[in-house]
């Protein structure tokens, strides 16, 4: 929109402020409906591309073998009759396809001491017996999740239920119970910071109400996406609060500035504030939106999930800033200014003088910081397992640990091969697989009978478990944990073996899916980083009509991100895999706002005829306050979640975002001015109208 259109728009909002608030409030009703009815996906592995062997295998397991998910149930100190009773009850649960126990292979009247070692070692260990539960719906589906609750109720306290479905159930319980607390803590801490950094005790409440409308609209419109990931659900509101707070601060400052002019009414002042704020924040919001939309380029569709939700959140935050917030400010104008107080932030004059006086030393520091920052960020360790982000006392985590200790079962692989391969070749394949390090046992028809023994020796129901339509199924239990190097090596060797006999054979299951996740995430991170840099470079180049300014700003932004990503390496911490992808994009969004604000003010002062040092001194002293206010409010919104969250993944993400806000603040206020001052001649030669409009 041109300035004239925006002025008329601003006058309309200002003159019809009550109507705006009524409409905005009415829109909360459909937003609430959408929020309640938006489904949440708790299984990150479902975001893998569909063309992978591991994901194709999952589809075959679900369609042909009615085996969408598998759980392991350990029952402690129970006799065979009671175990059978529990098995029968579990079999009647809607989402359960089948429960496999020793009675499917041998008569339970036979003492377990007389069972073949393979059967005995599979189903009995110490004082427990093991049941394998197959579900006909996916791990994260509503039916499977309800089934997990029923199984736990049936099995009682002397039971341990392991598997991805149980882990997702516990993850869901934590996420659902903690998400409202995250928002409450973020709002309270953010309000506290704003109360001290702004000049009225009422403005924080108004800001938060306005952003609250935008958050509600964003969460409500997610219903059009079908479902969102639990990661998106948990962090979206907090991030939207932090990322869009800048716009509210800028509008309020501009309104107070316009309101202070003689002969201008509050309505006129707000109309001018809306026009000027919209123009000034369009550039920074465009780069933020572009940064989030870049996530859509990821092969892992989790990026698309987070990217669309957050980009939509920024757009809605921008709309709320020029509609809901002005209406609220005008309605509450008198109490806002009656409750004014002196800001507790300094005027940053000393900071500005220090930065401009020592710009040569700070330029050297800027360059030198890249060395440890880049090295650390490239060597930070990441984890891919969902269970590593959960409290160790959760029932599913306790059960997973017991399954590993007692049955040497940590990960279950599913191998699918052509049904027409000769039995003797299959037996040979099974033998080779069983000899691999870390393989505890291989369940296949051929592992119960020899290659020369006819199928009718086994019960039909057992044969049916391992042969369906065009495929034979092997269920292989591994001692190794998913996303670990030993399992990676094991999967490679397994693939080499099965491909010898069937070039179209597939391995699926948590281990194979996680391995693919690791490979794809690494590629995605590099792709997102490159696309983000290119997008931001182009937008900054357009905003400032310059070739050098985008280079300087991108360098400053990347340094801030590199420093943040390097901290876990130097503190010997391990971060979730999504951190490297998501945090960088979010930090880019906030840092670019600060960088554009400072650079715009520097250009303004240069155009007014000031020399390089004086212009930058004024730019730093005037820009530092809104930058610090924004950074501290973002820090407050995320650090509270870091402290209270029981989910390590959420805690880690918010910790990095909180730290990133402070790092970005430091880089833009202290280091960016130095390299811009040092590069003034280059900027003038490579920029259009930098010194004059």
XYZ file of C-alpha atoms in Angstrom:
693
model
C 0.000 0.000 0.000
C 1.136 3.548 -0.660
C 1.359 6.116 2.111
C -1.989 7.753 1.135
C -3.865 4.493 1.287
C -2.298 3.634 4.630
C -3.210 7.069 6.033
C -6.850 6.543 5.059
C -6.688 3.020 6.490
C -5.223 4.425 9.712
C -8.000 7.021 9.961
C -10.636 4.330 9.437
C -9.190 2.153 12.244
C -8.833 5.159 14.550
C -12.354 6.489 13.946
C -13.986 3.053 14.220
C -11.923 1.683 17.110
C -14.887 0.242 19.016
C -16.173 -1.543 15.904
C -12.673 -2.936 15.263
C -12.511 -4.382 18.784
C -16.007 -5.879 18.521
C -15.198 -7.593 15.206
C -11.819 -8.775 16.516
C -13.477 -10.257 19.605
C -16.223 -11.988 17.589
C -13.517 -13.581 15.415
C -12.142 -15.267 18.534
C -15.144 -17.642 18.438
C -14.241 -19.385 15.135
C -10.585 -19.185 16.165
C -11.389 -21.080 19.357
C -13.353 -23.669 17.394
C -10.428 -24.130 15.013
C -7.931 -24.461 17.854
C -9.981 -27.117 19.656
C -10.469 -29.146 16.476
C -6.910 -28.963 15.124
C -5.276 -32.375 15.419
C -1.758 -32.711 16.807
C 0.857 -35.151 15.478
C 3.239 -36.460 18.139
C 5.272 -38.756 15.859
C 8.085 -36.803 14.185
C 9.040 -39.812 12.055
C 5.815 -39.419 10.055
C 7.274 -36.241 8.529
C 9.805 -38.222 6.483
C 9.442 -38.207 2.650
C 7.159 -40.933 1.300
C 9.633 -42.156 -1.347
C 12.113 -43.632 1.177
C 12.328 -47.425 1.608
C 11.699 -47.017 5.331
C 8.463 -45.079 4.793
C 7.352 -47.369 1.953
C 7.913 -50.282 4.315
C 5.704 -48.651 6.935
C 2.882 -48.393 4.389
C 3.229 -52.102 3.500
C 3.262 -53.072 7.181
C 0.062 -51.108 7.703
C -1.825 -52.202 4.567
C -0.654 -55.791 4.089
C 0.180 -56.921 7.615
C -2.184 -54.625 9.551
C 0.871 -53.731 11.605
C 1.025 -49.965 11.827
C 2.760 -49.948 15.191
C 4.224 -52.408 17.678
C 4.559 -52.300 21.456
C 6.186 -54.664 23.926
C 4.362 -55.483 27.167
C 6.299 -57.057 30.047
C 4.248 -58.667 32.819
C 5.936 -59.323 36.130
C 5.355 -62.347 38.407
C 2.201 -63.579 36.654
C 1.237 -67.192 35.974
C 0.363 -68.382 32.466
C -3.412 -68.404 32.986
C -3.447 -64.806 34.165
C -1.212 -63.775 31.266
C -3.637 -65.489 28.847
C -6.529 -63.618 30.446
C -4.730 -60.296 29.971
C -3.832 -61.226 26.404
C -7.475 -61.993 25.557
C -8.641 -58.676 27.016
C -6.009 -56.716 25.077
C -6.935 -58.541 21.857
C -10.469 -57.139 22.180
C -9.304 -53.509 22.189
C -10.335 -51.727 18.984
C -6.918 -50.648 17.638
C -5.148 -53.900 18.549
C -4.621 -56.179 15.552
C -3.019 -59.048 17.439
C -1.148 -59.944 20.598
C 1.660 -62.460 20.117
C 2.777 -64.628 23.025
C 4.304 -68.054 23.561
C 0.892 -69.764 23.202
C 0.873 -68.809 19.496
C 3.897 -71.052 18.957
C 3.698 -73.760 21.634
C 1.199 -75.278 24.053
C 1.341 -73.385 27.352
C 0.853 -76.658 29.237
C 4.432 -77.450 28.239
C 6.747 -76.243 31.036
C 8.768 -73.262 29.859
C 11.973 -75.100 30.784
C 11.177 -77.605 28.009
C 10.561 -74.996 25.319
C 13.184 -74.483 22.598
C 15.811 -71.986 23.766
C 14.881 -69.524 21.016
C 11.234 -69.451 22.105
C 12.005 -69.422 25.821
C 14.591 -66.629 25.561
C 12.212 -64.557 23.466
C 9.213 -64.670 25.795
C 10.694 -65.230 29.261
C 13.385 -63.381 31.204
C 13.930 -63.368 34.957
C 10.536 -62.789 36.596
C 8.792 -61.356 33.524
C 7.122 -62.592 30.366
C 6.873 -60.628 27.117
C 3.847 -59.977 24.893
C 4.205 -58.373 21.457
C 1.245 -56.114 20.640
C 0.502 -55.171 17.030
C -1.725 -52.182 16.275
C -3.697 -51.629 13.070
C -3.442 -47.846 13.349
C -0.323 -45.670 13.510
C 1.619 -44.957 16.698
C 0.263 -41.430 17.041
C -3.337 -42.091 15.950
C -6.183 -41.417 18.353
C -7.230 -45.083 18.387
C -3.728 -46.332 19.224
C -3.348 -43.732 21.957
C -6.659 -44.788 23.519
C -5.539 -48.413 23.248
C -2.322 -47.632 25.152
C -4.381 -46.249 28.051
C -6.624 -49.319 28.080
C -3.652 -51.717 27.935
C -2.067 -50.005 30.931
C -5.335 -50.270 32.847
C -5.730 -53.972 31.992
C -2.110 -54.936 32.687
C -1.986 -53.224 36.062
C 0.917 -51.849 38.052
C 3.169 -54.921 37.662
C 3.600 -54.250 33.962
C 5.893 -52.314 31.657
C 4.686 -51.089 28.254
C 7.467 -50.086 25.849
C 7.474 -48.890 22.247
C 6.972 -45.698 20.257
C 3.198 -45.643 20.855
C 3.688 -45.587 24.627
C 6.400 -42.920 24.341
C 4.090 -40.770 22.209
C 1.311 -41.224 24.775
C 3.547 -39.910 27.557
C 4.844 -37.095 25.344
C 1.288 -36.066 24.595
C 0.353 -36.037 28.276
C 3.262 -33.743 29.129
C 2.761 -31.452 26.127
C -0.980 -31.060 26.728
C -0.552 -30.344 30.430
C 2.425 -27.989 30.117
C 1.559 -25.941 27.000
C -0.900 -23.597 28.811
C 1.677 -23.101 31.579
C 4.317 -22.164 28.992
C 2.070 -19.422 27.625
C 1.161 -18.146 31.099
C 4.793 -17.972 32.243
C 5.894 -16.370 28.966
C 3.160 -13.731 29.234
C 3.906 -12.904 32.884
C 7.667 -12.607 32.431
C 7.286 -10.680 29.191
C 4.844 -8.277 30.876
C 7.294 -7.777 33.735
C 10.105 -6.850 31.343
C 7.866 -4.526 29.341
C 6.642 -2.815 32.511
C 10.214 -1.835 33.359
C 11.395 -0.999 29.839
C 8.343 0.985 28.662
C 7.059 4.285 30.021
C 3.611 3.123 31.151
C 2.537 0.271 33.390
C -0.477 -0.323 31.159
C 1.285 -0.755 27.798
C 2.527 -4.315 28.522
C -1.046 -5.447 29.139
C -2.251 -3.777 25.935
C 0.613 -5.293 23.931
C -0.109 -8.757 25.268
C -3.852 -8.486 24.627
C -3.214 -7.422 21.029
C -0.688 -10.210 20.436
C -3.067 -12.594 22.219
C -5.673 -11.921 19.526
C -3.071 -12.675 16.827
C -1.968 -15.877 18.577
C -5.588 -17.030 18.893
C -6.205 -16.392 15.184
C -2.999 -18.215 14.263
C -3.745 -21.283 16.374
C -7.347 -21.323 15.144
C -6.457 -21.132 11.457
C -4.161 -24.156 11.840
C -7.283 -26.258 11.314
C -6.860 -25.641 7.568
C -3.534 -27.516 7.720
C -5.273 -30.671 8.963
C -2.823 -31.212 11.813
C 0.307 -29.683 13.316
C 3.259 -31.240 15.113
C 3.410 -31.174 18.893
C 6.658 -29.166 18.620
C 4.789 -26.485 16.662
C 1.888 -26.502 19.098
C 4.099 -26.143 22.153
C 6.399 -23.365 20.914
C 4.312 -21.445 18.335
C 2.514 -19.134 20.770
C 5.682 -18.299 22.701
C 7.603 -17.635 19.484
C 4.846 -15.505 17.992
C 4.813 -13.476 21.188
C 8.553 -12.888 21.001
C 8.891 -12.368 17.252
C 5.975 -9.923 16.811
C 6.497 -7.909 20.009
C 8.782 -5.553 18.051
C 5.864 -4.327 15.947
C 3.847 -3.327 19.020
C 6.806 -1.499 20.542
C 7.492 0.377 17.294
C 3.833 1.448 16.930
C 3.603 2.703 20.531
C 6.829 4.685 20.242
C 5.705 6.228 16.954
C 2.252 7.097 18.372
C 3.775 8.858 21.380
C 6.069 10.747 19.010
C 3.164 11.867 16.773
C 0.934 12.598 19.781
C 3.533 15.007 21.110
C 3.262 17.252 18.061
C 1.209 20.430 18.473
C -2.250 20.708 16.961
C -2.675 16.983 16.209
C -5.545 14.963 17.687
C -5.090 11.437 19.010
C -6.941 10.064 15.976
C -4.635 11.922 13.555
C -1.582 10.890 15.574
C -2.607 7.235 15.463
C -3.366 7.365 11.734
C 0.130 8.753 11.093
C 1.631 6.184 13.473
C -0.114 3.331 11.632
C 1.108 4.632 8.263
C 4.715 5.134 9.352
C 4.893 1.953 11.427
C 3.511 -0.157 8.596
C 6.113 1.217 6.200
C 8.981 0.712 8.659
C 8.086 -2.825 9.754
C 7.115 -4.142 6.313
C 10.756 -4.782 5.422
C 11.674 -6.533 8.650
C 8.455 -8.577 8.715
C 8.991 -9.602 5.086
C 12.434 -10.983 5.919
C 11.043 -12.765 8.975
C 8.233 -14.309 6.926
C 10.700 -15.301 4.197
C 12.929 -16.920 6.817
C 10.063 -19.055 8.077
C 8.806 -19.930 4.592
C 12.293 -21.170 3.709
C 11.584 -24.036 6.135
C 9.054 -25.279 3.573
C 11.996 -26.233 1.334
C 12.969 -28.983 3.758
C 12.524 -32.604 2.698
C 11.387 -33.239 6.252
C 7.829 -31.891 6.170
C 8.121 -30.836 9.822
C 9.807 -27.732 8.379
C 6.735 -26.955 6.300
C 4.583 -27.441 9.395
C 6.583 -25.002 11.538
C 7.308 -22.623 8.651
C 3.700 -22.108 7.572
C 2.391 -21.747 11.124
C 5.056 -19.213 12.101
C 4.915 -17.235 8.822
C 1.141 -17.071 9.212
C 1.668 -15.962 12.800
C 3.906 -13.073 11.724
C 1.352 -11.919 9.111
C -1.471 -12.064 11.652
C 0.741 -10.318 14.215
C 1.407 -7.540 11.711
C -2.324 -7.197 10.968
C -3.166 -7.081 14.691
C -0.510 -4.388 15.182
C -2.225 -2.017 12.733
C -5.820 -2.867 13.707
C -6.400 -4.279 17.191
C -3.489 -2.538 18.933
C -4.304 1.014 17.686
C -7.931 0.523 18.701
C -6.899 -0.615 22.186
C -4.429 2.249 22.607
C -7.003 4.883 21.622
C -9.705 3.413 23.864
C -7.294 3.325 26.807
C -5.275 6.432 25.923
C -6.015 8.331 29.130
C -5.155 5.552 31.617
C -2.054 4.663 29.551
C -0.635 8.152 29.920
C -1.927 8.596 33.468
C 0.090 5.523 34.506
C 3.304 6.724 32.902
C 6.627 6.270 34.652
C 10.256 6.738 33.809
C 11.765 3.854 31.852
C 14.321 1.883 33.809
C 16.499 1.531 30.720
C 19.452 3.921 30.332
C 19.685 6.262 27.351
C 22.620 4.252 25.905
C 24.624 7.393 25.139
C 27.724 5.927 26.784
C 27.275 2.683 24.862
C 27.024 4.614 21.596
C 30.151 6.645 22.361
C 32.104 3.510 23.315
C 31.063 1.630 20.174
C 31.900 4.495 17.808
C 35.163 5.374 19.569
C 36.530 1.804 19.516
C 35.072 0.688 16.193
C 38.452 -0.483 14.821
C 39.049 -2.853 17.752
C 35.438 -4.049 17.599
C 35.811 -4.744 13.866
C 38.796 -6.999 14.618
C 36.758 -8.698 17.366
C 33.906 -9.205 14.893
C 36.218 -11.025 12.473
C 37.981 -13.101 15.146
C 34.716 -14.293 16.707
C 33.866 -16.145 13.506
C 36.647 -18.692 14.142
C 35.378 -20.245 17.420
C 31.753 -19.580 16.453
C 31.873 -21.443 13.135
C 34.018 -24.275 14.527
C 31.751 -24.789 17.538
C 28.531 -24.641 15.528
C 29.859 -27.236 13.064
C 30.790 -29.634 15.866
C 27.789 -29.336 18.188
C 26.313 -32.768 18.906
C 22.620 -33.416 18.252
C 20.188 -36.172 19.205
C 17.331 -37.592 17.146
C 15.505 -39.859 19.605
C 12.244 -38.592 21.044
C 12.776 -40.584 24.252
C 15.953 -38.632 25.025
C 13.886 -35.468 25.409
C 11.579 -36.948 28.051
C 11.889 -37.327 31.843
C 13.552 -40.609 32.823
C 10.765 -41.507 35.281
C 8.008 -41.651 32.646
C 6.371 -45.119 32.417
C 7.373 -45.596 28.754
C 10.998 -44.612 29.403
C 11.210 -46.915 32.438
C 9.728 -49.735 30.331
C 12.150 -49.093 27.456
C 15.079 -49.295 29.863
C 13.790 -52.557 31.372
C 13.210 -54.056 27.908
C 16.807 -53.268 27.035
C 18.227 -54.627 30.290
C 16.160 -57.825 30.546
C 15.483 -58.797 26.935
C 18.377 -57.016 25.212
C 15.746 -55.362 23.019
C 16.119 -51.673 22.329
C 15.107 -51.272 18.694
C 12.866 -53.405 16.485
C 13.555 -53.710 12.748
C 11.027 -54.922 10.175
C 12.425 -56.487 7.003
C 10.179 -57.040 3.970
C 11.241 -59.318 1.106
C 9.616 -60.897 -1.942
C 7.342 -63.788 -0.951
C 8.552 -65.895 -3.903
C 12.160 -66.184 -2.732
C 12.983 -69.839 -2.084
C 12.796 -71.014 1.531
C 16.390 -72.223 1.608
C 17.599 -68.747 0.574
C 15.413 -67.168 3.221
C 16.820 -69.521 5.879
C 20.326 -68.609 4.771
C 19.444 -64.917 4.970
C 18.015 -65.356 8.472
C 21.206 -67.129 9.510
C 23.372 -64.276 8.246
C 21.205 -61.695 10.007
C 21.337 -63.591 13.298
C 25.141 -63.536 13.226
C 25.329 -59.739 13.088
C 26.600 -57.957 16.207
C 23.788 -56.590 18.352
C 21.021 -58.737 16.838
C 19.192 -60.412 19.691
C 16.768 -62.519 17.664
C 15.083 -62.786 14.281
C 11.390 -63.639 14.079
C 10.561 -65.249 10.749
C 8.679 -68.334 9.670
C 12.028 -69.893 8.788
C 13.411 -69.213 12.269
C 10.875 -71.634 13.769
C 11.184 -74.389 11.151
C 14.018 -75.530 8.908
C 14.109 -74.989 5.145
C 13.149 -78.642 4.507
C 10.162 -78.603 6.878
C 6.744 -77.870 5.292
C 4.713 -74.838 6.399
C 1.807 -76.925 7.729
C 3.919 -77.886 10.748
C 3.327 -74.354 12.058
C -0.175 -73.113 12.929
C -1.788 -71.075 10.139
C -2.045 -68.045 12.397
C 1.741 -68.054 12.867
C 2.435 -68.380 9.133
C -0.024 -65.536 8.472
C 1.984 -63.253 10.751
C 5.032 -63.577 8.513
C 3.554 -63.943 5.008
C 0.944 -61.669 3.462
C 0.169 -60.938 -0.179
C 3.512 -60.419 -1.950
C 5.766 -60.116 1.077
C 7.566 -62.084 3.747
C 8.186 -60.306 7.029
C 11.094 -60.602 9.461
C 10.868 -58.974 12.880
C 14.393 -58.368 14.175
C 15.233 -57.186 17.676
C 18.418 -55.214 18.217
C 20.342 -54.378 21.380
C 21.431 -51.071 19.889
C 19.644 -47.772 20.333
C 18.269 -45.809 17.399
C 20.315 -42.821 16.198
C 23.568 -44.350 17.445
C 26.596 -45.293 15.344
C 26.458 -49.044 16.226
C 22.878 -49.233 14.946
C 23.811 -47.233 11.863
C 26.538 -49.792 11.067
C 24.144 -52.651 11.841
C 21.503 -51.295 9.451
C 24.092 -50.913 6.693
C 25.184 -54.544 7.119
C 21.566 -55.718 7.228
C 20.849 -53.845 4.008
C 23.865 -55.463 2.318
C 22.639 -58.931 3.336
C 18.994 -58.613 2.303
C 19.795 -56.854 -0.991
C 21.913 -59.887 -2.000
C 18.780 -62.002 -2.011
C 16.208 -59.405 -3.049
C 17.231 -56.085 -4.574
C 13.805 -54.635 -3.681
C 13.946 -55.689 -0.018
C 13.165 -52.991 2.548
C 14.046 -52.279 6.167
C 11.676 -50.180 8.232
C 10.961 -49.528 11.890
C 12.183 -46.879 14.321
C 15.880 -47.531 13.653
C 15.686 -47.272 9.851
C 13.316 -44.300 9.987
C 15.576 -42.480 12.444
C 18.637 -43.153 10.293
C 16.843 -41.590 7.328
C 15.792 -38.714 9.568
C 19.447 -38.084 10.480
C 20.573 -38.083 6.855
C 17.743 -35.833 5.691
C 18.023 -33.386 8.602
C 21.700 -32.808 7.813
C 20.889 -32.002 4.174
C 17.900 -29.879 5.217
C 19.989 -27.786 7.612
C 22.467 -26.876 4.877
C 19.647 -26.159 2.419
C 17.657 -23.991 4.837
C 20.773 -22.043 5.849
C 21.637 -21.293 2.217
C 18.083 -20.386 1.181
C 17.648 -18.169 4.258
C 20.824 -16.240 3.484
C 19.811 -15.763 -0.160
C 16.257 -14.663 0.747
C 17.425 -12.205 3.397
C 20.174 -10.859 1.124
C 17.712 -10.139 -1.688
C 15.154 -8.467 0.589
C 17.768 -6.255 2.297
C 19.224 -5.381 -1.102
C 15.768 -4.224 -2.248
C 15.051 -2.290 0.972
C 18.341 -0.350 0.927
C 19.057 -0.535 -2.847
C 22.568 -1.597 -1.948
C 24.972 -4.446 -2.662
C 27.241 -3.972 0.350
C 24.667 -3.451 3.125
C 23.118 -6.934 2.623
C 26.611 -8.457 2.892
C 27.361 -6.642 6.159
C 23.962 -7.360 7.706
C 23.998 -11.028 6.694
C 27.511 -11.403 8.160
C 26.315 -9.894 11.450
C 23.209 -12.092 11.518
C 25.191 -15.243 10.717
C 27.769 -14.432 13.409
C 24.991 -14.156 16.001
C 23.537 -17.497 14.877
C 26.954 -19.207 14.774
C 27.773 -18.027 18.312
C 24.444 -19.311 19.598
C 24.827 -22.687 17.899
C 28.430 -22.994 19.128
C 27.630 -22.595 22.831
C 26.403 -26.228 23.258
C 29.730 -27.483 21.854
C 31.788 -25.493 24.361
C 29.466 -26.433 27.243
C 29.520 -30.103 26.176
C 25.740 -30.184 25.659
C 23.683 -32.217 23.189
C 20.780 -30.494 21.432
C 17.704 -31.860 19.575
C 18.117 -32.132 15.811
C 15.376 -29.574 15.127
C 17.361 -26.915 17.015
C 19.902 -26.423 14.270
C 17.131 -25.924 11.715
C 14.474 -24.049 13.676
C 16.475 -21.855 16.066
C 18.644 -20.427 13.296
C 15.588 -19.379 11.303
C 13.858 -17.825 14.308
C 17.003 -15.997 15.436
C 17.459 -14.726 11.901
C 13.951 -13.263 12.060
C 14.569 -11.287 15.242
C 18.146 -10.248 14.382
C 17.151 -8.846 11.003
C 14.584 -6.601 12.725
C 17.316 -5.126 14.921
C 19.769 -4.785 12.022
C 17.293 -3.015 9.733
C 16.226 -0.648 12.528
C 19.832 0.387 13.247
C 20.833 0.658 9.581
C 17.751 2.709 8.671
C 18.464 5.197 11.452
C 22.147 5.394 10.448
C 21.114 6.195 6.871
C 18.665 8.859 8.091
C 21.400 10.637 10.061
C 23.855 10.420 7.148
C 21.221 11.980 4.864
C 20.818 14.829 7.369
C 24.475 15.677 6.751
C 26.094 14.205 9.838
C 29.539 12.656 9.656
C 30.122 8.911 9.913
C 30.837 8.791 13.658
C 28.118 11.227 14.746
C 25.523 9.481 12.584
C 26.337 6.076 14.029
C 26.447 7.435 17.574
C 22.915 8.785 17.192
C 21.763 5.608 15.430
C 23.024 3.398 18.267
C 21.699 5.586 21.094
C 18.231 5.885 19.515
C 17.933 2.271 18.304
C 19.364 0.552 21.364
C 16.310 1.095 23.553
C 13.722 -0.616 21.291
C 16.269 -3.341 20.445
C 17.012 -4.040 24.117
C 13.303 -3.918 24.987
C 12.483 -6.397 22.236
C 15.419 -8.696 23.039
C 14.678 -8.750 26.757
C 10.978 -9.434 26.178
C 11.872 -12.327 23.821
C 14.401 -13.551 26.381
C 11.796 -13.389 29.147
C 9.170 -15.192 27.062
C 11.497 -18.112 26.349
C 13.677 -18.401 29.452
C 10.649 -19.104 31.645
C 9.686 -22.053 29.452
C 13.297 -23.269 29.590
C 13.169 -23.396 33.375
C 9.782 -25.071 33.864
C 9.568 -27.500 30.931
C 9.893 -31.227 31.653
C 10.434 -31.871 27.945
C 14.127 -31.519 27.177
C 13.450 -30.779 23.507
C 11.215 -27.814 24.340
C 13.541 -26.661 27.121
C 16.556 -26.839 24.809
C 14.826 -24.973 21.967
C 13.657 -22.181 24.272
C 17.048 -21.975 25.991
C 18.763 -21.453 22.660
C 16.193 -18.875 21.572
C 16.543 -16.974 24.857
C 20.324 -16.982 24.535
C 20.036 -16.070 20.856
C 18.018 -12.947 21.675
C 20.783 -11.635 23.953
C 23.553 -12.590 21.506
C 21.724 -10.880 18.629
C 21.197 -7.773 20.749
C 24.930 -7.604 21.525
C 26.039 -8.221 17.929
C 23.722 -5.570 16.456
C 24.305 -2.858 19.074
C 28.057 -3.382 19.575
C 29.568 -5.134 16.541
C 27.428 -4.205 13.521
C 28.069 -0.438 13.960
C 31.817 -1.036 13.888
C 31.844 -2.877 10.551
C 29.417 -0.371 9.028
C 31.615 2.541 10.068
C 34.686 0.756 8.725
C 32.873 0.086 5.446
C 31.310 3.527 4.939
C 33.197 4.276 1.704
C 32.258 0.898 0.229
C 28.629 1.417 1.292
C 28.498 4.810 -0.441
C 29.960 3.411 -3.671
C 27.726 0.328 -3.799
C 24.466 1.863 -2.566
C 21.917 4.022 -4.314
C 20.941 7.266 -2.555
C 22.551 6.284 0.742
C 23.738 9.843 1.476
C 20.811 11.644 -0.175
C 17.196 10.697 -0.815
